[in-house]
CSV table of C-alpha atoms in Angstrom, one decimal:
chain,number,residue,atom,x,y,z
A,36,UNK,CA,-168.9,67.4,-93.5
A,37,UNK,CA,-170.7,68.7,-90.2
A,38,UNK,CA,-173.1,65.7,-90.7
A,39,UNK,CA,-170.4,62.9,-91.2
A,40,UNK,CA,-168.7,64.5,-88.1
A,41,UNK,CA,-171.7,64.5,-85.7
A,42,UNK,CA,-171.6,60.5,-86.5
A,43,UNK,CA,-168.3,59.5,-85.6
A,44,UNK,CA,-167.8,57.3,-83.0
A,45,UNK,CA,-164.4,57.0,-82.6
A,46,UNK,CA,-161.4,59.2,-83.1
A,47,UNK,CA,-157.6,58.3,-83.5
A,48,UNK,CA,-155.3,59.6,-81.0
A,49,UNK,CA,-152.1,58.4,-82.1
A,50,UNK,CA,-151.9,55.1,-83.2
A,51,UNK,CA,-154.4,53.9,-80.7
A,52,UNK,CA,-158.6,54.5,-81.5
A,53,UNK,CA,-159.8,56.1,-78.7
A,54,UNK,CA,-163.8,55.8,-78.5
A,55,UNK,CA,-165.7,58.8,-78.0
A,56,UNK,CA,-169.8,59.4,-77.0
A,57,UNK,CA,-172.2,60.4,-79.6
A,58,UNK,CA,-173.0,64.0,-79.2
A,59,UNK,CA,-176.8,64.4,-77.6
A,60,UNK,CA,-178.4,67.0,-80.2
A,61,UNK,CA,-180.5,67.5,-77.4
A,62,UNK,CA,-177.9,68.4,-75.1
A,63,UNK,CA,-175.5,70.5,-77.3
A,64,UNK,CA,-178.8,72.8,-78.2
A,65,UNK,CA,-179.6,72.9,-74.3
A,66,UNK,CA,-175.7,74.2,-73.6
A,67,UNK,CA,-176.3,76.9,-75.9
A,68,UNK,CA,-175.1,80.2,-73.2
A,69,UNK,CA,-177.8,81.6,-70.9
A,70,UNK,CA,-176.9,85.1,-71.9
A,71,UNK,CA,-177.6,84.1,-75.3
A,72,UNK,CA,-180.4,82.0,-75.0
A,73,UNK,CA,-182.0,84.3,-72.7
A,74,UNK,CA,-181.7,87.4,-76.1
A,75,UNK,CA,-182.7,85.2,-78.9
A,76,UNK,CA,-185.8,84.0,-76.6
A,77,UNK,CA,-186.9,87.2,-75.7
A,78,UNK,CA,-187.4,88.1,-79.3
A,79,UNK,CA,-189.8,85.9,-79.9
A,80,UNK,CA,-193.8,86.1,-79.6
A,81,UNK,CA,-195.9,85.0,-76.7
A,82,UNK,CA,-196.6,82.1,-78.9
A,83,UNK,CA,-193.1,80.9,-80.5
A,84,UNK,CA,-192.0,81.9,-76.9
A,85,UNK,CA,-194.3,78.9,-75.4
A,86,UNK,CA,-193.1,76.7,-78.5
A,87,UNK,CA,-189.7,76.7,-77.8
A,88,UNK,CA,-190.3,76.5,-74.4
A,89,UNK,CA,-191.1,72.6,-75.0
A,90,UNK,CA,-187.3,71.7,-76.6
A,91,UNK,CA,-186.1,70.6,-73.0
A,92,UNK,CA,-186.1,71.6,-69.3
A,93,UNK,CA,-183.4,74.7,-69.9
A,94,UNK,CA,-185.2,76.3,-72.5
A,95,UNK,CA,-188.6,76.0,-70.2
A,96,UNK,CA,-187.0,77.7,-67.3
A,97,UNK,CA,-185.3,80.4,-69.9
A,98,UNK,CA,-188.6,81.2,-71.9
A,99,UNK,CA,-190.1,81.6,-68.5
A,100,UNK,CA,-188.2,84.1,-67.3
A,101,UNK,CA,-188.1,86.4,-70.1
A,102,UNK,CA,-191.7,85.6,-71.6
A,103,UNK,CA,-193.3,88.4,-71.7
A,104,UNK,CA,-197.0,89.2,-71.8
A,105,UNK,CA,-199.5,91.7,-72.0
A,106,UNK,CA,-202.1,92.7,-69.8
A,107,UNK,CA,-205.9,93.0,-70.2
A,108,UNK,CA,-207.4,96.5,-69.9
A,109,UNK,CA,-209.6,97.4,-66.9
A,110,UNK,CA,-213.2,98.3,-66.9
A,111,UNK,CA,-213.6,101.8,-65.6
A,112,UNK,CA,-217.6,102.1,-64.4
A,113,UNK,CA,-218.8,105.6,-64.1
A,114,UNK,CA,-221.3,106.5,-60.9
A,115,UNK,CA,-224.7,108.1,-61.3
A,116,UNK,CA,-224.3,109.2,-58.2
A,117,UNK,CA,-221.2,110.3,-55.8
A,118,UNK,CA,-217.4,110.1,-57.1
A,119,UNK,CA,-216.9,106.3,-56.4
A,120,UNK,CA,-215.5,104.6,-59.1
A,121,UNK,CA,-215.2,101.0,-59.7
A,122,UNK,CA,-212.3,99.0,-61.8
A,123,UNK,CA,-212.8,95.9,-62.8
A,124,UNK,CA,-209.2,93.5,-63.3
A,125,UNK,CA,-210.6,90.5,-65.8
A,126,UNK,CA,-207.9,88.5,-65.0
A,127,UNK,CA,-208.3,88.4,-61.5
A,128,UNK,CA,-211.8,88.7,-61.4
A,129,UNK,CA,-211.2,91.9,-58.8
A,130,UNK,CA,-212.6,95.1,-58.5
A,131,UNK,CA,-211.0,98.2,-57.0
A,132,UNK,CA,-212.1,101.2,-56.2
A,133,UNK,CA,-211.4,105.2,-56.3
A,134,UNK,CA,-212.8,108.0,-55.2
A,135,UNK,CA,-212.2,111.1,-58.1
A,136,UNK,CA,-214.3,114.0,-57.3
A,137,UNK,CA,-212.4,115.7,-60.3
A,138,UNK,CA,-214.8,114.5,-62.3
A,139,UNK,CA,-217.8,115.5,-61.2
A,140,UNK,CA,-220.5,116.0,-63.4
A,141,UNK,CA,-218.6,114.6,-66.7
A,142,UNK,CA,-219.3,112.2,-69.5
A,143,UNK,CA,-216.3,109.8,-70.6
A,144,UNK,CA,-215.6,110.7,-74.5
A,145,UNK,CA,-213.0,108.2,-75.2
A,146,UNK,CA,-209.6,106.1,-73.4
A,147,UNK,CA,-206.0,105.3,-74.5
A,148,UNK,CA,-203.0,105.0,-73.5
A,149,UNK,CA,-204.1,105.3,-69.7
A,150,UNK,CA,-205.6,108.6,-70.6
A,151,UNK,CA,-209.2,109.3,-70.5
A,152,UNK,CA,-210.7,112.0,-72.3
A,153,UNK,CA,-214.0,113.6,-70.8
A,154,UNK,CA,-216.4,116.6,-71.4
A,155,UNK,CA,-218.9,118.2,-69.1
A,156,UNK,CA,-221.9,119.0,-71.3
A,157,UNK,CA,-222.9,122.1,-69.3
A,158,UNK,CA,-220.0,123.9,-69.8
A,159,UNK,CA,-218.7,122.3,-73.0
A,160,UNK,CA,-215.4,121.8,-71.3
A,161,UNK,CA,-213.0,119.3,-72.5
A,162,UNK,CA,-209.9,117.4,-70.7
A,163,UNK,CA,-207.9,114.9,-70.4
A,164,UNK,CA,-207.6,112.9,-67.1
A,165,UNK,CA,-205.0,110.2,-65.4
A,166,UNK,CA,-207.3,108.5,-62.6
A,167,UNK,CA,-203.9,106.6,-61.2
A,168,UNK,CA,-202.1,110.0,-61.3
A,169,UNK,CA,-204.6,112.4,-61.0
A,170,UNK,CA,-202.8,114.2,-63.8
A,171,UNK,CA,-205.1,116.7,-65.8
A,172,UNK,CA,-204.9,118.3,-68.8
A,173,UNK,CA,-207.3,121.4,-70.0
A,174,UNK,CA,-208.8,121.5,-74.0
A,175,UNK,CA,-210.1,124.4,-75.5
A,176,UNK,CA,-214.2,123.9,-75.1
A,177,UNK,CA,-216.1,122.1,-78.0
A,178,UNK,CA,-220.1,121.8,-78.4
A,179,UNK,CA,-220.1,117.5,-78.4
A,180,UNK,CA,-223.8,116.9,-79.4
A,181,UNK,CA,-224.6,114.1,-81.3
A,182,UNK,CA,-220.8,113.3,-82.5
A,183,UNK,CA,-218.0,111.2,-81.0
A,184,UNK,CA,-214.2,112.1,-80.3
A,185,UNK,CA,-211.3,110.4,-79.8
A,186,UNK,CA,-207.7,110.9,-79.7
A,187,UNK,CA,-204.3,109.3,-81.7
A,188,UNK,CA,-201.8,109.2,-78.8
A,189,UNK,CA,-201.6,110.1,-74.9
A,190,UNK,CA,-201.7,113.6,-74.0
A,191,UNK,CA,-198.3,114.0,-73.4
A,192,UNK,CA,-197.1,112.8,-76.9
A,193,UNK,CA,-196.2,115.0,-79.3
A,194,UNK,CA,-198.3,113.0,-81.9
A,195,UNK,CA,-201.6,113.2,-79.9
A,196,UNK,CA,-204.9,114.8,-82.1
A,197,UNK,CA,-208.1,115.3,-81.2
A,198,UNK,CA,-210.4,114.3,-83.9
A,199,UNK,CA,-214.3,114.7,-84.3
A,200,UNK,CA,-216.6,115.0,-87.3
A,201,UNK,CA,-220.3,115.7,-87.7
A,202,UNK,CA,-223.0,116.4,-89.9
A,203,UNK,CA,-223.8,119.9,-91.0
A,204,UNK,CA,-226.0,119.4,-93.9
A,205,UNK,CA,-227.4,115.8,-95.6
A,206,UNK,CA,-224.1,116.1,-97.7
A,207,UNK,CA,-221.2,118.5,-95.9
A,208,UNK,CA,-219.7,117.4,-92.3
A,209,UNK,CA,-217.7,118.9,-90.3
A,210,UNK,CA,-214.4,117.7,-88.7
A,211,UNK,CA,-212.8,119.5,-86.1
A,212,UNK,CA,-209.2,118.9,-84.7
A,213,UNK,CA,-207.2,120.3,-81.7
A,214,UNK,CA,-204.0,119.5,-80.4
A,215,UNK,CA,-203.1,119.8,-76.6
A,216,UNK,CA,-201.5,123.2,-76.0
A,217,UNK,CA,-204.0,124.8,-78.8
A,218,UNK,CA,-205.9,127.5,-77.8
A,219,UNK,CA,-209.2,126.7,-80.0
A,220,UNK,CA,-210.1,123.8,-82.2
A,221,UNK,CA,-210.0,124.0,-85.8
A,222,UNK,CA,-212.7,123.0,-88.0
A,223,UNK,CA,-213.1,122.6,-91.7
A,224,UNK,CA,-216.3,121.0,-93.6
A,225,UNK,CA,-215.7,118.9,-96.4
A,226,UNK,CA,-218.5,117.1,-98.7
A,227,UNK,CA,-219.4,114.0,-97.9
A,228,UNK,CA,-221.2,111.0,-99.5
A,229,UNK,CA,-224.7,110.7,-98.4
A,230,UNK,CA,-224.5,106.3,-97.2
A,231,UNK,CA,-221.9,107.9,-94.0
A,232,UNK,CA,-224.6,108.9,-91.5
A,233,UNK,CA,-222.8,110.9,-88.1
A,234,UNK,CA,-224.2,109.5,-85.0
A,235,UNK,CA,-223.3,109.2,-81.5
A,236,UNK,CA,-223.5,105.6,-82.2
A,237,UNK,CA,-220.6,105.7,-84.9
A,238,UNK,CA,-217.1,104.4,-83.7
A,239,UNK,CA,-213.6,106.1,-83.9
A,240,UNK,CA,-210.1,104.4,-84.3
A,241,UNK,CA,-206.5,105.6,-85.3
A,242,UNK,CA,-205.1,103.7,-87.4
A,243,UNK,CA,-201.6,104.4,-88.9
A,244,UNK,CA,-201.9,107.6,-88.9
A,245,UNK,CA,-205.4,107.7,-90.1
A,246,UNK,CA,-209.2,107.8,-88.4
A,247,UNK,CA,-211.1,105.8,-89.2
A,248,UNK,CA,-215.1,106.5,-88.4
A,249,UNK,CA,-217.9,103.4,-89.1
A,250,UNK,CA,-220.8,104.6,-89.6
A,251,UNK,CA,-224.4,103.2,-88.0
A,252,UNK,CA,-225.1,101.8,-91.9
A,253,UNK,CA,-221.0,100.3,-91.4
A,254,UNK,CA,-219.9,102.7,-94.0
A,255,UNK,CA,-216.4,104.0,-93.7
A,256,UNK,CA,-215.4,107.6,-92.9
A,257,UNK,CA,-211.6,108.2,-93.6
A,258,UNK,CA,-209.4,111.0,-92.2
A,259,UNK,CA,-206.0,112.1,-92.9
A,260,UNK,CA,-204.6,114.4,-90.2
A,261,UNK,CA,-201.4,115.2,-92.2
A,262,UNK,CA,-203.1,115.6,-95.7
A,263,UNK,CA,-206.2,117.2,-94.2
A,264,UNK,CA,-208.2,115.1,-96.4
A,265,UNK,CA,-211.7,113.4,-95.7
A,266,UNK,CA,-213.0,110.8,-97.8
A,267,UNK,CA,-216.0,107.9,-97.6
A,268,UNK,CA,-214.2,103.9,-98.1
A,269,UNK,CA,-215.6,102.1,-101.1
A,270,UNK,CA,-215.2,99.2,-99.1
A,271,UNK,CA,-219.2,97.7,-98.6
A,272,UNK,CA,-220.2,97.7,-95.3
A,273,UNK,CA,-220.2,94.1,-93.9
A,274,UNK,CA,-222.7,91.9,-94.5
A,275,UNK,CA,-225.0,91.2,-91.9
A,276,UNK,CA,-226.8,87.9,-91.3
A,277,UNK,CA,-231.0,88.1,-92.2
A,278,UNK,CA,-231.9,88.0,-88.6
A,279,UNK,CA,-229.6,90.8,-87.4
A,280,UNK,CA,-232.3,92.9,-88.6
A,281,UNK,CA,-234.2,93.7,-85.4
A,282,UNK,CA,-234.5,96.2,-82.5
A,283,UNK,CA,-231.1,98.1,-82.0
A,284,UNK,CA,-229.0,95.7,-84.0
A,285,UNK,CA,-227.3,99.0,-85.4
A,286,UNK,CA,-226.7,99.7,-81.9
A,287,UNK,CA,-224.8,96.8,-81.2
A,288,UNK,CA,-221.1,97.2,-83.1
A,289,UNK,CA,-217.6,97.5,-81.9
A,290,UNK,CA,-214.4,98.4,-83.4
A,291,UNK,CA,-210.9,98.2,-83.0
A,292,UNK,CA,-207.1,97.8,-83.9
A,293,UNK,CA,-204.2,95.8,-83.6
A,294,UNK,CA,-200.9,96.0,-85.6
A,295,UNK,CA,-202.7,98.0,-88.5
A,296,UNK,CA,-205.5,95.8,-88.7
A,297,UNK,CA,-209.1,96.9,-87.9
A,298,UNK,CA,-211.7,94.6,-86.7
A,299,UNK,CA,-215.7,95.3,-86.2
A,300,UNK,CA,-217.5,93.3,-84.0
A,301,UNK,CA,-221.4,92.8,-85.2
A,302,UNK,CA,-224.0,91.7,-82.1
A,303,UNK,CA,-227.7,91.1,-82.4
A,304,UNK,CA,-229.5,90.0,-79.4
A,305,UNK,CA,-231.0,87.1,-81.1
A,306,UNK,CA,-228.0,85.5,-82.0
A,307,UNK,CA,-223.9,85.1,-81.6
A,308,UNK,CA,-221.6,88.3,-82.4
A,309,UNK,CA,-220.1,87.8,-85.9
A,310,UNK,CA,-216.2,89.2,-86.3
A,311,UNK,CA,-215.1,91.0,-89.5
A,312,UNK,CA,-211.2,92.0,-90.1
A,313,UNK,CA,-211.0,94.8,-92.8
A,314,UNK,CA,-209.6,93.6,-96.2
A,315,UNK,CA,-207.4,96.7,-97.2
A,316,UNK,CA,-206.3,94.7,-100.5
A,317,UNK,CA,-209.4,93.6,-101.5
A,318,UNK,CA,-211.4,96.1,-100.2
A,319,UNK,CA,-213.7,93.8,-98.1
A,320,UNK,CA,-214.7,92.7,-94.8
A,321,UNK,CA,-213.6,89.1,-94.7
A,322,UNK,CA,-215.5,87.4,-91.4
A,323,UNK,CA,-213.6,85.9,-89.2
A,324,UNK,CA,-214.1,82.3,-87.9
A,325,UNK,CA,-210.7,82.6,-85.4
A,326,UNK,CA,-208.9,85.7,-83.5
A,327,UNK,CA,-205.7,83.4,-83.9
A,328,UNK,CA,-205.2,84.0,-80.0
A,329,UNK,CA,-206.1,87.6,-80.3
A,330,UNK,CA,-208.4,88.8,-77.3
A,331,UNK,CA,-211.0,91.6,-78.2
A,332,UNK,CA,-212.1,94.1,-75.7
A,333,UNK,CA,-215.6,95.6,-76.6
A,334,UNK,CA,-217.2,98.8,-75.5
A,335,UNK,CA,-218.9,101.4,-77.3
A,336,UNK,CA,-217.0,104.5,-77.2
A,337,UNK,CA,-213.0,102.6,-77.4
A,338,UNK,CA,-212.6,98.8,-77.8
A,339,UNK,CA,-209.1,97.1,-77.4
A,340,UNK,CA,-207.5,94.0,-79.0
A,341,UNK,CA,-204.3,92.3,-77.4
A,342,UNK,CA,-202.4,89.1,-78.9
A,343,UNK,CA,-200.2,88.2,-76.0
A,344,UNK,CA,-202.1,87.2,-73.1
A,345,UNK,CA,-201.8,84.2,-70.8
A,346,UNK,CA,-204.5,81.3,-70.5
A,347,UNK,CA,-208.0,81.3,-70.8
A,348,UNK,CA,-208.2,84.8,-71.9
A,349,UNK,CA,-207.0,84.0,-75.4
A,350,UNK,CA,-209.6,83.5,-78.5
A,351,UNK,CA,-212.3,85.7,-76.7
A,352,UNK,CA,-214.3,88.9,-76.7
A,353,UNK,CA,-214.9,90.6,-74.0
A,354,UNK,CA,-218.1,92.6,-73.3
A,355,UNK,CA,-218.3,95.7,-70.7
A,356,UNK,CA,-220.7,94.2,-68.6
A,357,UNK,CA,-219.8,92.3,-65.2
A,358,UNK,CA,-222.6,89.9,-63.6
A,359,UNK,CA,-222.6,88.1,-60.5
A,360,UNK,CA,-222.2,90.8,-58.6
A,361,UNK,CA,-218.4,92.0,-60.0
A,362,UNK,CA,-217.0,88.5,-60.3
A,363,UNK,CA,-217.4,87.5,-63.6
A,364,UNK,CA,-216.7,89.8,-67.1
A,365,UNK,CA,-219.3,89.0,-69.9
A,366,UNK,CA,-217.5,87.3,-72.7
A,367,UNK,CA,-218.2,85.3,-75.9
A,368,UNK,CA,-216.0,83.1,-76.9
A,369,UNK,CA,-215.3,82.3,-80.4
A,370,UNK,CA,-213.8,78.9,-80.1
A,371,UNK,CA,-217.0,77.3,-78.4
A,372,UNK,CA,-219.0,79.8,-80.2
A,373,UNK,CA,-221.2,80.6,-77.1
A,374,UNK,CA,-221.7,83.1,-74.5
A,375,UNK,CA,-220.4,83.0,-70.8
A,376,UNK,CA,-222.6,83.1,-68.4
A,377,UNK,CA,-224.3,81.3,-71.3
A,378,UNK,CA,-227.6,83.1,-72.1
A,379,UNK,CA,-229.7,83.6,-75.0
A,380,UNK,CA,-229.8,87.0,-75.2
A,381,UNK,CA,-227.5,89.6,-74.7
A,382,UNK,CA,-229.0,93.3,-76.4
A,383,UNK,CA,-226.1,95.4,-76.3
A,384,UNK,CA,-228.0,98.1,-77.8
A,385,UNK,CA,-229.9,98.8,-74.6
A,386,UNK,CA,-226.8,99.7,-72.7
A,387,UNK,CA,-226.0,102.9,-71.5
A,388,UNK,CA,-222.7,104.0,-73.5
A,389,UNK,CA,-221.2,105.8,-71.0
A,390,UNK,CA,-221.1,103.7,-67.7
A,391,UNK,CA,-218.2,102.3,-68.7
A,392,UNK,CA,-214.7,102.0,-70.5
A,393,UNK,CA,-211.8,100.0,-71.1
A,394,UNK,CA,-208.8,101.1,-69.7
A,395,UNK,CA,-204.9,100.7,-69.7
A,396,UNK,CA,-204.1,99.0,-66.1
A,397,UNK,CA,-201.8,100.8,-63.3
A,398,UNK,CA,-198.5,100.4,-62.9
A,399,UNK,CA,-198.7,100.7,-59.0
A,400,UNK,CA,-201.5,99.3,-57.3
A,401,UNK,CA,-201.0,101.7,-53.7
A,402,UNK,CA,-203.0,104.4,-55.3
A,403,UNK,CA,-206.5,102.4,-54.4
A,404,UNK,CA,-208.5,102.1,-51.7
């Protein structure tokens, strides 16, 4: 019925047929309500968001004003000397600069959320540091020798855990936990399967309420903070391509999350990085050939992944490493499957791990010099 009435062409208004226009689909879906155009729109991804953005000139100005995007972490570089310290805006190519002689003599552990968490080895002192607020908050003190740690939420949540596990013997390790607020950490050993090696090479997530630790041999470490349980994945590490076997190839891996999904980036300096997306299902590390518009952050101690960003950013992974004195970001893009600045070699295993990190931008951009 709604079909044959969209076609008529006349109507009868009396006895005398009264023509009428045709009804523009076009038009009738353009004169939808603002209000209500503007709350199914902003439901949408960045991606439908841009789709529907191409139905006509009102939907365009519409998807505009409530498409919403996110925005690339900073690069935080860490001095050797003095309490200068640089951050690096990728999509702006602009560096800005504070001066945070609160931390003094520490090593950057791990960032999320806007939060860094840092240690200073003499003292074994842990905290957790805002560098736009200046915010602090004190840990109980933990020996961090050859192990990682990382964190589930920001400080301030009530969900936040600090998680670390070593080796004690070839085939017990040790995790230890603390909460902000706690007074001491607690640690309990658990056996472990001898292919998961602890290393301060190894890389953390949090996952769905899990940890997840890879290994230098890309072995799995799993652990559950509300079960208390530690367990190996039977899932086989990725496989590597032949000629990844050289200097510091083990050196060279990232990992992140995004949405529940975890994703391991594999570089070699002889050839291009290779992209793996865990297979829960299956159990298997599929590799990838497209991020699908996802945008990869690397860095050795926390990497980031966002889906929503504007432009050029999309489709690649970016490396903690600026050249040309601070106005380009290293990056590979998948895509063309090449480096840019294009160059043979990059050997991410001969960087320092912690001169830099990935952070969450500022809000407020007064707080700078």
């Amino acid at each position: 019925m709604q079909l044959h009435a969209c076609r008529l062409t006349e109507t009868i208004k009396g006895k005398v047929k009264v023509p009428t226009e045709k009804p523009n689909e076009e038009q009738t879906q353009s004169e939808l309500p603002t209000d209500l155009l503007e709350a199914i729109l902003s439901r949408l991804t960045l991606r439908d968001n841009i789709r529907a953005s191409a139905v006509c000139k009102s939907w365009l100005a519409v998807a505009i004003s409530v498409r919403i995007s996110d925005k690339p972490p900073w690069l935080m570089f860490f001095p050797k000397f003095g309490d200068l310290y640089e951050f690096y805006d990728p999509s702006k190519r602009k560096t800005y600069w504070l001066e945070l002689p609160e931390l003094h003599g520490s090593r950057i552990c791990y960032a999320k959320d806007g939060w860094l968490l840092l240690c200073k080895p003499r003292t074994q002192r842990v905290f957790f540091f805002c560098p736009y607020t200046r915010d602090m908050i004190k840990m109980p003190n933990l020996e961090l020798t050859y192990q990682i740690v990382a964190f589930s939420a920001s400080p301030t949540s009530p969900d936040c855990m600090l998680f670390t596990v070593k080796h004690v013997s070839p085939t017990v390790v040790a995790v230890s936990t603390c909460r902000p607020g706690a007074t001491e950490w607690t640690t309990v050993n658990y056996p472990n399967r001898l292919p998961f090696v602890s290393s301060i090479w190894n890389k953390l997530i949090f996952c769905k309420g899990l940890f997840y630790c890879l290994s230098l041999t890309g072995w799995l470490g799993i652990y559950n903070p509300e079960k208390s349980t530690w367990a190996v994945h039977s899932v086989p590490p990725p496989k590597c391509p032949e000629n990844f076997f050289v200097k510091n190839w083990w050196k060279g891996k990232f990992m992140a999350e995004h949405n529940g999904d975890i994703y391991v980036i594999y570089t070699c300096s002889a050839v291009n990085p290779v992209i793996y997306k865990l297979d829960q299902t299956n159990k298997v590390w599929v590799e990838m050939e497209n991020l699908g518009g996802m945008t990869l952050f690397a860095n050795f101690l926390s990497s980031h992944a966002r889906m929503d960003l504007l432009g050029m950013m999309r489709n690649n992974v970016y490396f903690s490493k600026v050249r040309f004195y601070g106005k380009r970001c290293i990056l590979y893009s998948v895509d063309d499957g090449r480096y840019y600045p294009r160059k043979k070699c990059y050997d991410w295993g001969e960087q320092d791990p912690f001169e830099s990190i990935w952070i969450e931008p500022p809000q407020d951009l007064s707080t700078f010099l």
